[in-house]
Amino acid sequence: MKGSIATLGNGSVIAVYIRQKKFRSKPHNILILNLAVSDLGISIFGYPFCTASGYAGYWLFGDTVCQLYAFMCYTLSMSSLNTLVVIAGFRYISLCHPQYAYRLTHHVTAFSLIGVWVYSLLWTVPPLVGWSSYTYELFGTSCSIKWTVENTSEMSYVVGSCLFCYLLHLLLLGFFYYKHGILGIFHYTVNDHDKFIGNDFFSQMCFLMVILFMVAWTPYTVSSFWSVLVEEIPLAAATYPTMFAKSSCVFNPIIYAIAHKK
């Protein structure tokens, strides 16, 4: 069910972007498109394989597909989180340093998206070539990074992932939206009302997407780091965070739909 909702929802967002020129004219909407593409990829690559394997009680598709599945899901999830950081950065520049807002052109946005995907691949390709690895998750119906560590190399990758693929993003997002909120309070005037309302609503929409993404992925990050500290974690602590994390791609289309009505 969640996979169908995510596929239809994100597919609809992409269709709206392609069909309506006014959406293509704004650089920040390209970032929203990238977010929808990443979420659509998760719903296409993530849900069918783990759902079928979940019904069977074991991974159905062999080691090669396991590697590809884990790589794709990790890359697309990283792309989503990186894109949320870029969106927050764009909003921060627009409000806190408006004298530079004119530089946020389509070309800058395109280079930012290249950075989004390159940074994602910098962390998702290494497990394919020997720095850690992709393997079956504890409950055996899905695949991901090998979070249980057996040597220094695996330890360094897991710690690096937690620091530079989650905590760093969390700090940047917190900084951007904190600054945005402070300036939104103290720099608001009556003459700015109409412009402020439009900008503020878009910022609120982006902030909500960030909150929901963090709500979805924080339990998974905690359980992953937990597995580094102990030899074995409870099955429920490995199963439910993984299932909940993939639901993040369902949230954003719902937020888009509400925003579009506004």
PDB file of N, CA and C in Angstrom, residues 138-191:
ATOM      1  N   LEU A 138      19.201  -7.959   9.458  1.00  0.00           N
ATOM      2  CA  LEU A 138      19.078  -8.968  10.506  1.00  0.00           C
ATOM      3  C   LEU A 138      17.883  -9.889  10.311  1.00  0.00           C
ATOM      4  N   PHE A 139      16.776  -9.322   9.834  1.00  0.00           N
ATOM      5  CA  PHE A 139      15.562 -10.125   9.696  1.00  0.00           C
ATOM      6  C   PHE A 139      15.501 -10.874   8.373  1.00  0.00           C
ATOM      7  N   GLY A 140      16.463 -10.662   7.478  1.00  0.00           N
ATOM      8  CA  GLY A 140      16.642 -11.502   6.307  1.00  0.00           C
ATOM      9  C   GLY A 140      15.763 -11.243   5.109  1.00  0.00           C
ATOM     10  N   THR A 141      14.947 -10.189   5.128  1.00  0.00           N
ATOM     11  CA  THR A 141      14.065  -9.925   3.989  1.00  0.00           C
ATOM     12  C   THR A 141      14.426  -8.633   3.266  1.00  0.00           C
ATOM     13  N   SER A 142      15.536  -8.030   3.616  1.00  0.00           N
ATOM     14  CA  SER A 142      15.972  -6.784   3.002  1.00  0.00           C
ATOM     15  C   SER A 142      17.491  -6.714   3.077  1.00  0.00           C
ATOM     16  N   CYS A 143      18.076  -5.748   2.394  1.00  0.00           N
ATOM     17  CA  CYS A 143      19.531  -5.604   2.363  1.00  0.00           C
ATOM     18  C   CYS A 143      19.915  -4.147   2.602  1.00  0.00           C
ATOM     19  N   SER A 144      21.071  -3.952   3.204  1.00  0.00           N
ATOM     20  CA  SER A 144      21.564  -2.599   3.469  1.00  0.00           C
ATOM     21  C   SER A 144      23.056  -2.665   3.778  1.00  0.00           C
ATOM     22  N   ILE A 145      23.591  -1.560   4.284  1.00  0.00           N
ATOM     23  CA  ILE A 145      24.974  -1.534   4.757  1.00  0.00           C
ATOM     24  C   ILE A 145      25.168  -2.591   5.838  1.00  0.00           C
ATOM     25  N   LYS A 146      26.340  -3.178   5.885  1.00  0.00           N
ATOM     26  CA  LYS A 146      26.670  -4.094   6.974  1.00  0.00           C
ATOM     27  C   LYS A 146      27.004  -3.265   8.214  1.00  0.00           C
ATOM     28  N   TRP A 147      26.006  -3.126   9.081  1.00  0.00           N
ATOM     29  CA  TRP A 147      26.185  -2.281  10.257  1.00  0.00           C
ATOM     30  C   TRP A 147      26.949  -2.985  11.372  1.00  0.00           C
ATOM     31  N   THR A 148      26.888  -4.300  11.429  1.00  0.00           N
ATOM     32  CA  THR A 148      27.666  -5.022  12.441  1.00  0.00           C
ATOM     33  C   THR A 148      29.121  -5.067  11.980  1.00  0.00           C
ATOM     34  N   VAL A 149      30.020  -4.570  12.817  1.00  0.00           N
ATOM     35  CA  VAL A 149      31.411  -4.411  12.396  1.00  0.00           C
ATOM     36  C   VAL A 149      32.285  -5.524  12.961  1.00  0.00           C
ATOM     37  N   GLU A 150      33.266  -5.929  12.150  1.00  0.00           N
ATOM     38  CA  GLU A 150      34.190  -6.987  12.552  1.00  0.00           C
ATOM     39  C   GLU A 150      35.646  -6.551  12.466  1.00  0.00           C
ATOM     40  N   ASN A 151      35.891  -5.367  11.906  1.00  0.00           N
ATOM     41  CA  ASN A 151      37.267  -4.882  11.801  1.00  0.00           C
ATOM     42  C   ASN A 151      37.269  -3.354  11.769  1.00  0.00           C
ATOM     43  N   THR A 152      38.462  -2.791  11.773  1.00  0.00           N
ATOM     44  CA  THR A 152      38.618  -1.334  11.829  1.00  0.00           C
ATOM     45  C   THR A 152      38.055  -0.655  10.592  1.00  0.00           C
ATOM     46  N   SER A 153      38.217  -1.274   9.426  1.00  0.00           N
ATOM     47  CA  SER A 153      37.716  -0.697   8.187  1.00  0.00           C
ATOM     48  C   SER A 153      36.197  -0.545   8.224  1.00  0.00           C
ATOM     49  N   GLU A 154      35.510  -1.596   8.647  1.00  0.00           N
ATOM     50  CA  GLU A 154      34.054  -1.527   8.741  1.00  0.00           C
ATOM     51  C   GLU A 154      33.620  -0.514   9.793  1.00  0.00           C
ATOM     52  N   MET A 155      34.343  -0.458  10.899  1.00  0.00           N
ATOM     53  CA  MET A 155      34.036   0.508  11.950  1.00  0.00           C
ATOM     54  C   MET A 155      34.161   1.939  11.430  1.00  0.00           C
ATOM     55  N   SER A 156      35.239   2.204  10.681  1.00  0.00           N
ATOM     56  CA  SER A 156      35.465   3.559  10.172  1.00  0.00           C
ATOM     57  C   SER A 156      34.361   3.976   9.213  1.00  0.00           C
ATOM     58  N   TYR A 157      33.869   3.026   8.395  1.00  0.00           N
ATOM     59  CA  TYR A 157      32.808   3.370   7.453  1.00  0.00           C
ATOM     60  C   TYR A 157      31.506   3.671   8.182  1.00  0.00           C
ATOM     61  N   VAL A 158      31.141   2.847   9.138  1.00  0.00           N
ATOM     62  CA  VAL A 158      29.887   3.041   9.862  1.00  0.00           C
ATOM     63  C   VAL A 158      29.900   4.354  10.634  1.00  0.00           C
ATOM     64  N   VAL A 159      31.007   4.620  11.331  1.00  0.00           N
ATOM     65  CA  VAL A 159      31.112   5.873  12.082  1.00  0.00           C
ATOM     66  C   VAL A 159      31.091   7.065  11.129  1.00  0.00           C
ATOM     67  N   GLY A 160      31.815   6.958  10.015  1.00  0.00           N
ATOM     68  CA  GLY A 160      31.814   8.025   9.018  1.00  0.00           C
ATOM     69  C   GLY A 160      30.437   8.273   8.451  1.00  0.00           C
ATOM     70  N   SER A 161      29.698   7.209   8.182  1.00  0.00           N
ATOM     71  CA  SER A 161      28.338   7.345   7.650  1.00  0.00           C
ATOM     72  C   SER A 161      27.430   8.062   8.639  1.00  0.00           C
ATOM     73  N   CYS A 162      27.511   7.681   9.903  1.00  0.00           N
ATOM     74  CA  CYS A 162      26.666   8.318  10.918  1.00  0.00           C
ATOM     75  C   CYS A 162      27.000   9.801  11.061  1.00  0.00           C
ATOM     76  N   LEU A 163      28.309  10.127  10.947  1.00  0.00           N
ATOM     77  CA  LEU A 163      28.731  11.513  11.126  1.00  0.00           C
ATOM     78  C   LEU A 163      28.447  12.370   9.901  1.00  0.00           C
ATOM     79  N   PHE A 164      28.811  11.868   8.714  1.00  0.00           N
ATOM     80  CA  PHE A 164      28.781  12.690   7.509  1.00  0.00           C
ATOM     81  C   PHE A 164      27.568  12.451   6.610  1.00  0.00           C
ATOM     82  N   CYS A 165      26.773  11.443   6.925  1.00  0.00           N
ATOM     83  CA  CYS A 165      25.560  11.186   6.139  1.00  0.00           C
ATOM     84  C   CYS A 165      24.294  11.399   6.957  1.00  0.00           C
ATOM     85  N   TYR A 166      24.464  11.795   8.209  1.00  0.00           N
ATOM     86  CA  TYR A 166      23.289  12.070   9.043  1.00  0.00           C
ATOM     87  C   TYR A 166      23.527  13.258   9.971  1.00  0.00           C
ATOM     88  N   LEU A 167      24.506  13.151  10.871  1.00  0.00           N
ATOM     89  CA  LEU A 167      24.705  14.199  11.874  1.00  0.00           C
ATOM     90  C   LEU A 167      25.071  15.537  11.234  1.00  0.00           C
ATOM     91  N   LEU A 168      25.968  15.533  10.246  1.00  0.00           N
ATOM     92  CA  LEU A 168      26.341  16.767   9.552  1.00  0.00           C
ATOM     93  C   LEU A 168      25.118  17.422   8.924  1.00  0.00           C
ATOM     94  N   HIS A 169      24.294  16.629   8.268  1.00  0.00           N
ATOM     95  CA  HIS A 169      23.084  17.156   7.643  1.00  0.00           C
ATOM     96  C   HIS A 169      22.137  17.730   8.691  1.00  0.00           C
ATOM     97  N   LEU A 170      22.017  17.027   9.799  1.00  0.00           N
ATOM     98  CA  LEU A 170      21.137  17.485  10.870  1.00  0.00           C
ATOM     99  C   LEU A 170      21.598  18.841  11.404  1.00  0.00           C
ATOM    100  N   LEU A 171      22.902  19.014  11.576  1.00  0.00           N
ATOM    101  CA  LEU A 171      23.441  20.281  12.065  1.00  0.00           C
ATOM    102  C   LEU A 171      23.220  21.408  11.055  1.00  0.00           C
ATOM    103  N   LEU A 172      23.449  21.125   9.776  1.00  0.00           N
ATOM    104  CA  LEU A 172      23.236  22.140   8.745  1.00  0.00           C
ATOM    105  C   LEU A 172      21.770  22.548   8.664  1.00  0.00           C
ATOM    106  N   LEU A 173      20.882  21.574   8.678  1.00  0.00           N
ATOM    107  CA  LEU A 173      19.452  21.874   8.618  1.00  0.00           C
ATOM    108  C   LEU A 173      19.021  22.684   9.836  1.00  0.00           C
ATOM    109  N   GLY A 174      19.520  22.300  11.011  1.00  0.00           N
ATOM    110  CA  GLY A 174      19.190  23.044  12.218  1.00  0.00           C
ATOM    111  C   GLY A 174      19.668  24.483  12.138  1.00  0.00           C
ATOM    112  N   PHE A 175      20.889  24.683  11.639  1.00  0.00           N
ATOM    113  CA  PHE A 175      21.433  26.035  11.499  1.00  0.00           C
ATOM    114  C   PHE A 175      20.613  26.861  10.520  1.00  0.00           C
ATOM    115  N   PHE A 176      20.350  26.320   9.336  1.00  0.00           N
ATOM    116  CA  PHE A 176      19.628  27.068   8.308  1.00  0.00           C
ATOM    117  C   PHE A 176      18.236  27.478   8.786  1.00  0.00           C
ATOM    118  N   TYR A 177      17.492  26.547   9.347  1.00  0.00           N
ATOM    119  CA  TYR A 177      16.119  26.862   9.736  1.00  0.00           C
ATOM    120  C   TYR A 177      16.064  27.678  11.024  1.00  0.00           C
ATOM    121  N   TYR A 178      17.064  27.552  11.877  1.00  0.00           N
ATOM    122  CA  TYR A 178      17.134  28.414  13.059  1.00  0.00           C
ATOM    123  C   TYR A 178      17.343  29.861  12.621  1.00  0.00           C
ATOM    124  N   LYS A 179      18.303  30.082  11.730  1.00  0.00           N
ATOM    125  CA  LYS A 179      18.555  31.431  11.234  1.00  0.00           C
ATOM    126  C   LYS A 179      17.339  31.977  10.496  1.00  0.00           C
ATOM    127  N   HIS A 180      16.706  31.115   9.706  1.00  0.00           N
ATOM    128  CA  HIS A 180      15.521  31.524   8.960  1.00  0.00           C
ATOM    129  C   HIS A 180      14.425  31.957   9.919  1.00  0.00           C
ATOM    130  N   GLY A 181      14.223  31.192  10.970  1.00  0.00           N
ATOM    131  CA  GLY A 181      13.171  31.510  11.932  1.00  0.00           C
ATOM    132  C   GLY A 181      13.440  32.790  12.689  1.00  0.00           C
ATOM    133  N   ILE A 182      14.688  33.001  13.110  1.00  0.00           N
ATOM    134  CA  ILE A 182      15.034  34.210  13.853  1.00  0.00           C
ATOM    135  C   ILE A 182      14.833  35.454  12.998  1.00  0.00           C
ATOM    136  N   LEU A 183      15.320  35.430  11.764  1.00  0.00           N
ATOM    137  CA  LEU A 183      15.171  36.593  10.898  1.00  0.00           C
ATOM    138  C   LEU A 183      13.725  36.790  10.486  1.00  0.00           C
ATOM    139  N   GLY A 184      12.987  35.679  10.340  1.00  0.00           N
ATOM    140  CA  GLY A 184      11.573  35.793  10.004  1.00  0.00           C
ATOM    141  C   GLY A 184      10.800  36.513  11.086  1.00  0.00           C
ATOM    142  N   ILE A 185      11.228  36.364  12.341  1.00  0.00           N
ATOM    143  CA  ILE A 185      10.543  37.018  13.457  1.00  0.00           C
ATOM    144  C   ILE A 185      10.910  38.499  13.536  1.00  0.00           C
ATOM    145  N   PHE A 186      12.211  38.820  13.424  1.00  0.00           N
ATOM    146  CA  PHE A 186      12.668  40.171  13.717  1.00  0.00           C
ATOM    147  C   PHE A 186      12.727  41.087  12.498  1.00  0.00           C
ATOM    148  N   HIS A 187      12.651  40.517  11.284  1.00  0.00           N
ATOM    149  CA  HIS A 187      12.742  41.350  10.088  1.00  0.00           C
ATOM    150  C   HIS A 187      11.415  41.441   9.354  1.00  0.00           C
ATOM    151  N   TYR A 188      10.346  41.085  10.000  1.00  0.00           N
ATOM    152  CA  TYR A 188       9.023  41.112   9.372  1.00  0.00           C
ATOM    153  C   TYR A 188       8.386  42.481   9.553  1.00  0.00           C
ATOM    154  N   THR A 189       7.843  43.048   8.473  1.00  0.00           N
ATOM    155  CA  THR A 189       7.107  44.302   8.536  1.00  0.00           C
ATOM    156  C   THR A 189       5.788  44.136   7.823  1.00  0.00           C
ATOM    157  N   VAL A 190       4.866  45.079   8.050  1.00  0.00           N
ATOM    158  CA  VAL A 190       3.552  45.007   7.411  1.00  0.00           C
ATOM    159  C   VAL A 190       3.683  45.101   5.906  1.00  0.00           C
ATOM    160  N   ASN A 191       4.597  45.930   5.419  1.00  0.00           N
ATOM    161  CA  ASN A 191       4.766  46.086   3.974  1.00  0.00           C
ATOM    162  C   ASN A 191       5.265  44.815   3.312  1.00  0.00           C
TER     163      ASN A 191
END
